[in-house]
XYZ file of C-alpha atoms in Angstrom:
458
model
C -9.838 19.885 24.650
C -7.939 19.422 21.690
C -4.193 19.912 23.651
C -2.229 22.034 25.179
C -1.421 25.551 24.181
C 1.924 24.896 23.618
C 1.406 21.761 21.428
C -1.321 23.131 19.521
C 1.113 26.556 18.592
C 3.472 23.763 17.305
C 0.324 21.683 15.368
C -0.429 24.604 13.723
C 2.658 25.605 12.130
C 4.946 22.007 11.475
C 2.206 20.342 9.847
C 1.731 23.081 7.131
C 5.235 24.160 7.198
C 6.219 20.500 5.848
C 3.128 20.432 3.475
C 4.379 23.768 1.797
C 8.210 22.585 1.889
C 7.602 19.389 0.553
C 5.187 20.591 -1.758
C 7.381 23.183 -3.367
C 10.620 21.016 -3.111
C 8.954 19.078 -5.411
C 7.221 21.727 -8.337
C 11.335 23.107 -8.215
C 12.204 19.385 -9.015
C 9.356 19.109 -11.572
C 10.440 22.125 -13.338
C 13.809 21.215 -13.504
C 13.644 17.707 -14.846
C 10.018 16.461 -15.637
C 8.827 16.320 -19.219
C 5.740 14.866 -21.416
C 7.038 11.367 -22.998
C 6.978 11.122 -26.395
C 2.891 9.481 -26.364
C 2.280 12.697 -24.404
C 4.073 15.698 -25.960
C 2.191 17.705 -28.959
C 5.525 17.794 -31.265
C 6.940 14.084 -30.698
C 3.491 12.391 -30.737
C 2.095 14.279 -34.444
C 5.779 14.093 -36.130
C 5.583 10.447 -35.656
C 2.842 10.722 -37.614
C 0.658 7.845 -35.606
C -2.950 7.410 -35.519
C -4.435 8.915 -32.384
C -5.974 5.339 -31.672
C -2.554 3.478 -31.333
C -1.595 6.233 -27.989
C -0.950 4.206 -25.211
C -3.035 5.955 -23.209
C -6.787 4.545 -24.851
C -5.056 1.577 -23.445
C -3.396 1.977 -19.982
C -6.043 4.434 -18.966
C -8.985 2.439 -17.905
C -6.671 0.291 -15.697
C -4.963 3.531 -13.768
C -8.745 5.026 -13.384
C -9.474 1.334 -11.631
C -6.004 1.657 -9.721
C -6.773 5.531 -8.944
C -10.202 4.471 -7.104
C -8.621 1.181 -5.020
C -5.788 3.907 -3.899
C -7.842 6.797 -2.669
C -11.383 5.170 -2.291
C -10.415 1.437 -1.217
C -7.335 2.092 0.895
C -9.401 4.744 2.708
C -12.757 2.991 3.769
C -11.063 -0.318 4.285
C -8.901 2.090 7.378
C -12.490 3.600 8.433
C -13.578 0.803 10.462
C -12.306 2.593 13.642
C -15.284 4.043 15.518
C -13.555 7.671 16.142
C -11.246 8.000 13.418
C -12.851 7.971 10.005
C -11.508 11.554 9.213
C -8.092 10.611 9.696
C -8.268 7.078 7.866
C -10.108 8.919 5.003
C -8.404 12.130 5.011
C -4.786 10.811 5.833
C -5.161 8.479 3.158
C -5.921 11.641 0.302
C -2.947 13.657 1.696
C -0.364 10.945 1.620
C -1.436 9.510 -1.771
C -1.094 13.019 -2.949
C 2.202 13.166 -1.785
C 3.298 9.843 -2.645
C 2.457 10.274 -6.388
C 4.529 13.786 -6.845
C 7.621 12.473 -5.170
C 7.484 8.727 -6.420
C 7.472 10.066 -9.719
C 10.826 11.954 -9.545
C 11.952 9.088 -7.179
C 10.485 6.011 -9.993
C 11.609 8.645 -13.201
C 15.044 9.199 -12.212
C 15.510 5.258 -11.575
C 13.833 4.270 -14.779
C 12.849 6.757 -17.223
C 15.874 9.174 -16.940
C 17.062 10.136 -20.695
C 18.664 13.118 -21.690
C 18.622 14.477 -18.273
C 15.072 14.329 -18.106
C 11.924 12.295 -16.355
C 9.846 11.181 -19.040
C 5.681 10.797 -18.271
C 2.914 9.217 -19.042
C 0.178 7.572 -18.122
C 2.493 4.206 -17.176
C 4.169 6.144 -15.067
C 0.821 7.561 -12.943
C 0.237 3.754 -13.082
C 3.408 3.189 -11.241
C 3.172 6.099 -9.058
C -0.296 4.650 -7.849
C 1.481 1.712 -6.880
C 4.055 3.415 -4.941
C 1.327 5.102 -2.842
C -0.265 1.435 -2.145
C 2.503 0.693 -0.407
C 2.826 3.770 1.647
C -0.715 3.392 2.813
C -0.194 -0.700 3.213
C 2.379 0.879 5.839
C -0.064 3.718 6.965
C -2.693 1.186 7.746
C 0.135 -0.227 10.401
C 0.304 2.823 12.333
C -2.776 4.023 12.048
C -4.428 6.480 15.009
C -1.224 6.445 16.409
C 0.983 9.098 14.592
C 0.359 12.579 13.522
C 0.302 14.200 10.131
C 3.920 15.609 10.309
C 5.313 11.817 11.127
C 3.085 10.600 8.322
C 4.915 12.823 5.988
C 8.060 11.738 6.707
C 7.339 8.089 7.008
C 6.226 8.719 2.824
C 9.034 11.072 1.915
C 11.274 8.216 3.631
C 9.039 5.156 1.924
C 8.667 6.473 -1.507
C 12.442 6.391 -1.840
C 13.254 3.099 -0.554
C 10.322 1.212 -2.433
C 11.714 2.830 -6.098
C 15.157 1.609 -4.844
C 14.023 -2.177 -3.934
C 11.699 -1.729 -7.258
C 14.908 -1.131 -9.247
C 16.823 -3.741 -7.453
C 14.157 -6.604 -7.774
C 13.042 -6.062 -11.603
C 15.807 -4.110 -13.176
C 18.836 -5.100 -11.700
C 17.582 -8.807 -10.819
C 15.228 -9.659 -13.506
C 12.726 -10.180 -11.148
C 9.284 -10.811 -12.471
C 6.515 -9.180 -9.877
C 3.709 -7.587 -12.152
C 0.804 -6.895 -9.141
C 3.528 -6.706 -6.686
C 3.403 -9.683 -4.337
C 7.063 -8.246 -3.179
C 7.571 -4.677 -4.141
C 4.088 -3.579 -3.052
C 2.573 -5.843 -0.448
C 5.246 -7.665 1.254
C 7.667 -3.973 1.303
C 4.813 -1.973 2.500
C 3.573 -4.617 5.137
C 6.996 -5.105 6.618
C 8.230 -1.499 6.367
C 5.286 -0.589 8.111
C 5.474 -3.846 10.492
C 9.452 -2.535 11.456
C 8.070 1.209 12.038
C 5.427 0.004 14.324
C 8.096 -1.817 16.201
C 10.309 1.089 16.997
C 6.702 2.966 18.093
C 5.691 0.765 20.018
C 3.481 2.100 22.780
C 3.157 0.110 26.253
C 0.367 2.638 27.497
C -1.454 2.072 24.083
C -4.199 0.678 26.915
C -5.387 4.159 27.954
C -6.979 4.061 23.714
C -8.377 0.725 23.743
C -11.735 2.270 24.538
C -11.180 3.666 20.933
C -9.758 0.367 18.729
C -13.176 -1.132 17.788
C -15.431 -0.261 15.490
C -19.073 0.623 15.636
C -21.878 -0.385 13.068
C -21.781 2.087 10.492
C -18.179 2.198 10.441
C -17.969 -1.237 9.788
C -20.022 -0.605 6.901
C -17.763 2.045 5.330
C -14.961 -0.433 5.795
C -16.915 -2.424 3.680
C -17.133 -0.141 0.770
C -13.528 -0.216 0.874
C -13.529 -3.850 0.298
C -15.801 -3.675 -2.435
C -14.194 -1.346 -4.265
C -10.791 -3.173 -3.442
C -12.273 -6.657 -4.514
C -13.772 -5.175 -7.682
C -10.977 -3.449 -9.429
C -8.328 -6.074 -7.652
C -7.852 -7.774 -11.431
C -6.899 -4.038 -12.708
C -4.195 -3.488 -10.060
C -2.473 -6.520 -10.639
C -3.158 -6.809 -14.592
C -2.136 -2.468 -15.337
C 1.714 -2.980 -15.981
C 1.669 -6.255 -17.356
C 2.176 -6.430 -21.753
C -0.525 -5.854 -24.130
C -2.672 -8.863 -24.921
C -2.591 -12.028 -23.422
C -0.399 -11.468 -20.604
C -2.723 -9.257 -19.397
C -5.586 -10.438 -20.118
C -4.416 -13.812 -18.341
C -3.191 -11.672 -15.161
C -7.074 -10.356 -14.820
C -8.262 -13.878 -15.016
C -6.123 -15.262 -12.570
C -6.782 -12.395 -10.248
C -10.438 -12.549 -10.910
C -10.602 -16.645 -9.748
C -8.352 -16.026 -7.123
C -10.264 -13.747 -5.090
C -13.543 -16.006 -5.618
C -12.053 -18.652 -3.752
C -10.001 -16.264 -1.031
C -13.660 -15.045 -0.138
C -14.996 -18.290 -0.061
C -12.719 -19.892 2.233
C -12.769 -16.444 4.693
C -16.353 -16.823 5.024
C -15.727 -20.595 5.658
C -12.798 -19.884 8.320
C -14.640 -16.838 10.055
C -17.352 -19.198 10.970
C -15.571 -21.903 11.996
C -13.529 -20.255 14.395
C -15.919 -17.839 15.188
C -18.489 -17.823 18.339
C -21.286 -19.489 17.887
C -20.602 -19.924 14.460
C -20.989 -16.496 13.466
C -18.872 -14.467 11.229
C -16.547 -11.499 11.857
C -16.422 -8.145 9.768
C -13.158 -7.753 10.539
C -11.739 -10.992 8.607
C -14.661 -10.524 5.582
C -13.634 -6.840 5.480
C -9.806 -8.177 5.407
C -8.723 -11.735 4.876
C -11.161 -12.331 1.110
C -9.030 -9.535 -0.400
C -5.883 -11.918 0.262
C -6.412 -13.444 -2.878
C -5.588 -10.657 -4.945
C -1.934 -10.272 -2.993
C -1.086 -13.787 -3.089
C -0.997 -14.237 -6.915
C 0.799 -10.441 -7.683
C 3.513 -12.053 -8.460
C 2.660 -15.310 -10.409
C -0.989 -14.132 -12.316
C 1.237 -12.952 -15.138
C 2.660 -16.653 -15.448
C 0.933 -19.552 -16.585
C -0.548 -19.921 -13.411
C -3.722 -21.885 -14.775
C -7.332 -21.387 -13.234
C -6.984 -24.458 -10.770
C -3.839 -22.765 -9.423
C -5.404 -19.392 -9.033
C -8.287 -21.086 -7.419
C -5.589 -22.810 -5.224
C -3.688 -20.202 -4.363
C -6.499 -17.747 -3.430
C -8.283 -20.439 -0.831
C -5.007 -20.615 1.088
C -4.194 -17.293 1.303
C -7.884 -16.572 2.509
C -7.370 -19.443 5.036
C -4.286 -18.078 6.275
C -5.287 -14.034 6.319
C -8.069 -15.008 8.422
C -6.359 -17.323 10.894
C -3.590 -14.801 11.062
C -6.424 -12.232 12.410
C -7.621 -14.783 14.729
C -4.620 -16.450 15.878
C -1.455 -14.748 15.321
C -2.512 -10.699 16.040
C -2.375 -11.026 19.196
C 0.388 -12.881 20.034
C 2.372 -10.458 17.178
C 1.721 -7.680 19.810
C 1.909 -9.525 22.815
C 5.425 -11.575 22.170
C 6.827 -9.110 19.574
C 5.716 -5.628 21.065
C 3.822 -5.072 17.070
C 0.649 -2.848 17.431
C -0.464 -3.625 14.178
C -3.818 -1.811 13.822
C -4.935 -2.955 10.583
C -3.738 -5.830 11.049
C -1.343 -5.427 7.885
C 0.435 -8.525 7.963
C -2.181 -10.727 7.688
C -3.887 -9.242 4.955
C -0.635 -8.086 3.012
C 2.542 -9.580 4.743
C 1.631 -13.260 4.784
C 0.079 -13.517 1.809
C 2.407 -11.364 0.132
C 5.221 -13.583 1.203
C 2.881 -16.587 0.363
C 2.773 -14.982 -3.395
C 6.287 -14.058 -3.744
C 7.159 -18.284 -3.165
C 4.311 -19.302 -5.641
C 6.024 -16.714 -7.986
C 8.912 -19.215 -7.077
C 7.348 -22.139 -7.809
C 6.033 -21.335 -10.966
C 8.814 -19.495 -12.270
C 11.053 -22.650 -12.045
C 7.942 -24.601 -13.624
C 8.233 -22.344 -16.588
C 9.063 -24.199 -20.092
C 9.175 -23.216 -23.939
C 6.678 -26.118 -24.434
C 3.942 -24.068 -21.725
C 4.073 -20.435 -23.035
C 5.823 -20.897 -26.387
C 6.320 -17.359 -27.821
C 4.666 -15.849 -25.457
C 7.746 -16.539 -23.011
C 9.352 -13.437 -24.168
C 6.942 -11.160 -22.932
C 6.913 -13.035 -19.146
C 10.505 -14.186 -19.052
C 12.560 -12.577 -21.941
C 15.768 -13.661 -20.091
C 14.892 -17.824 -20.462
C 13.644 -17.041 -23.650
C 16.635 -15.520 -24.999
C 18.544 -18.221 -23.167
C 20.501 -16.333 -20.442
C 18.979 -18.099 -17.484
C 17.301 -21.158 -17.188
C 13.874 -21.773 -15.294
C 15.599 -22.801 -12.232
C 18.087 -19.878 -11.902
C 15.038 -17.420 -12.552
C 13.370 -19.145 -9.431
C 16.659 -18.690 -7.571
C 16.309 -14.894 -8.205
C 12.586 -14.447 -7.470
C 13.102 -16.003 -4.374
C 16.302 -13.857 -3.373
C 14.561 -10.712 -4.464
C 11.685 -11.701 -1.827
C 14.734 -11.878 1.003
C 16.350 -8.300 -0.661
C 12.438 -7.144 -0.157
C 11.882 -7.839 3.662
C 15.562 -6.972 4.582
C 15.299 -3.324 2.999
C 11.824 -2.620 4.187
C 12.928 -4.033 8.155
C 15.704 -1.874 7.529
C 14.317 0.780 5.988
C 10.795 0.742 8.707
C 13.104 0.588 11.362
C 15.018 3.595 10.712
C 12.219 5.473 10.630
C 10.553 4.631 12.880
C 13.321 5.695 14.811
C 13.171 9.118 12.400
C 9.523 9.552 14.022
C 10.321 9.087 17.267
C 11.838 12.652 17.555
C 9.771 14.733 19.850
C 8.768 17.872 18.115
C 6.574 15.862 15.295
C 3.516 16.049 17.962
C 3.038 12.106 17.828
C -0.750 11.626 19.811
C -0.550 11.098 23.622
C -1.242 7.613 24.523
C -4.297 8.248 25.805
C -5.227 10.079 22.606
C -4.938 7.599 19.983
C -7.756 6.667 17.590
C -9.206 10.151 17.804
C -10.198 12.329 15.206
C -10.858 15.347 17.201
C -6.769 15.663 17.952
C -5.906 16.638 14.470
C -9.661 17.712 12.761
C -12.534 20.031 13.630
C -15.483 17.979 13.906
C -19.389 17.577 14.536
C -20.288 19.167 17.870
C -22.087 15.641 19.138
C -19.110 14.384 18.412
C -16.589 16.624 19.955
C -19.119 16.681 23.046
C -18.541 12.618 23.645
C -14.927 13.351 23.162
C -14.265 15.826 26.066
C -14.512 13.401 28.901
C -11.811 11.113 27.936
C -9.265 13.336 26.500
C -8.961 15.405 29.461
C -6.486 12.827 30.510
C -3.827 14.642 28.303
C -2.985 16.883 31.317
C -2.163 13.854 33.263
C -0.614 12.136 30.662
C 2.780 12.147 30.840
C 4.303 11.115 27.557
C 5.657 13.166 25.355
């Protein structure tokens, strides 16, 4: 039994009521003020007369195909490990990216590429757009299994604006330098999601634990998401970054990075492990850390030894946080964080923002000689010196977790309103609420969510 009459009449017509709203809310918007950039449009492009081989996108592209596949194919998988919700993780995913990249556009465009009362794009801005919907489902992976598609909506219509304010905050109005997002992806999308959580918090949530585990070949799915996360990592981080050696430096310290987080996880999980065997859930997790923690710095002159560095702590860390500090975040601070967000993205993105901080301050003429223009044009032209750049890094990291608290909490209180058909409590983690699915699996399904008619939540 899927629900009750009454709540599956209002299923059926919210959900693709705010799909079709949303959706042409924005192609009105689009029409209005969106236009080809000057790489992109016929006219501009051929009356500059340039050679088709200098168009930024033979360059940029490669990187946003590696960013495309983390966002829809990594993000995914890696939230497939629950045993009874793969359609959901997967699915939910592809409709919020969707979403995410339409409206962060106009949101992104009309912050930074407004001109002559148009949004100018490219192929940097579908870069930028992909980062916005990272975030989102950084946040998603907080809450999964226990909201519904028409709170998921809103909780990205609500996200999307508040990360392309806090972008333009940190990098335009602060200088802040934060190239694979450390801050404005990780540590905002962690702690938005973290605060949203919060305000949701379920104290029945017990009547789904049968649900939050995984089950062999889920596990292995999650995997794939890892992979593909872990491969194209060095993309993500190096796709906004300057031509040449600044990003070509990013990859590497990216690259070296996540060596060493994966080392030290797989060290870690055994050690605190039973028996001295390893969990899935901190491989699957905690070696990814390494590409978080140097988001903001790989851009700097980081070096290899402090990529290395940086990536065994934040391993060490991400995979004592899912040991250690999990459970006490739900049992002291009422978080039901099902990913397990904040040890993957909030601590190590926190982590990366103060290494930003540290190496910022480190920064000299003598290290990156003219090559400090391109990473810090503001102590290169001589308007700040290394230690006031620090100072700003670091308060754009405390502007970063006081918008997204702010911002997570607010909505969470947003989704709290009773006609977006959040799941019962004794309904979470289940695909079978929300899709039509196998009959084996719908069979094993029917026992347990016949408690909805003694479930009283609403």
């Amino acid at each position: 039994m899927a629900g009750s009459p009454r709540r599956t009449a209002g299923r059926r017509l919210l959900f693709p009521l705010l799909c079709l709203l949303f959706q042409g809310a924005t192609a009105i918007l689009f029409a209005v003020f969106v236009r080809y950039d000057h790489e992109t449009d016929a006219a501009l492009w051929h009356w500059g007369n340039h050679s088709n081989a200098d168009n930024e996108f033979y360059f940029r592209y490669p990187s946003f195909q590696d960013v495309h596949a983390m966002v829809f194919v990594g993000f995914g998988f890696l939230m497939a490990f629950l045993q009874r919700y793969g359609f959901s993780s997967v699915g939910f995913t592809f409709l919020l990216a969707a979403l995410a990249l339409q409206w962060s556009t106009l949101v992104q465009g009309f912050l930074h590429s407004f001109r002559d009362r148009h949004i100018h794009v490219g192929v940097e801005s579908m870069i930028n757009a992909d980062f916005c919907a990272g975030a989102v489902l950084i946040s998603f992976g907080a809450v999964l299994g226990k909201t519904g598609p028409a709170q998921l909506l809103l909780m990205a219509l609500l996200e999307v604006a508040l990360f392309g304010i806090n972008e333009f905050v940190l990098l335009t109005l602060l200088g802040v330098k934060d190239a694979g997002g450390s801050m404005t992806i990780h540590t905002f999308g962690a702690y938005f999601g973290l605060a949203l959580s919060r305000v949701l918090y379920r104290p029945q949530l017990e009547k789904s634990k049968h649900r939050l585990g995984s089950v062999y070949h889920s596990d292995l799915f999650a995997m794939i998401g890892t992979i593909f996360l872990w491969i194209f990592w060095p993309s993500f981080n190096s796709a906004p970054t300057t031509l040449g050696d600044g990003q070509h430096r990013t990859a590497l310290n990216t690259y070296y990075s996540l060596t060493a987080s994966t080392l030290s996880t797989f060290a870690l999980s055994a050690l605190v492990g039973g028996d001295g065997r390893l969990d899935m859930v901190h491989i699957q997790n905690a070696a990814l850390a390494g590409g978080v923690v140097v988001g903001t710095s790989s851009e700097m002159m980081l070096t290899p030894f402090g990529a290395l560095a940086a990536g065994f702590l934040a391993g060490t860390v991400s995979t004592l946080g899912y040991k250690f500090f999990m459970p006490i975040l739900e049992s002291k601070f009422k978080v039901q964080d099902t990913c397990g967000v904040h040890n993957l993205h909030g601590m190590p993105g926190v982590l990366g923002a103060l290494l930003g901080v540290l190496v910022a301050a480190l920064a000299t003429h003598e290290a990156y000689g003219h090559g400090l223009q391109s990473v810090f044009p503001l102590i290169a032209e001589g308007q700040r010196s290394a230690i006031s750049q620090a100072v700003y890094q670091l308060f754009g990291l405390f502007v970063t977790l006081m918008l997204a608290i702010v911002g997570g909490s607010l909505g969470g209180l947003l989704l709290r309103l009773p006609f977006l058909d959040a799941p019962l409590d004794s309904q979470c983690y289940e695909d079978q609420i929300y899709w039509e699915v196998p009959r084996e699996h719908e069979d094993e399904a029917q026992g347990p969510l016949r408690a909805e008619e003694l479930d009283t939540q609403a």
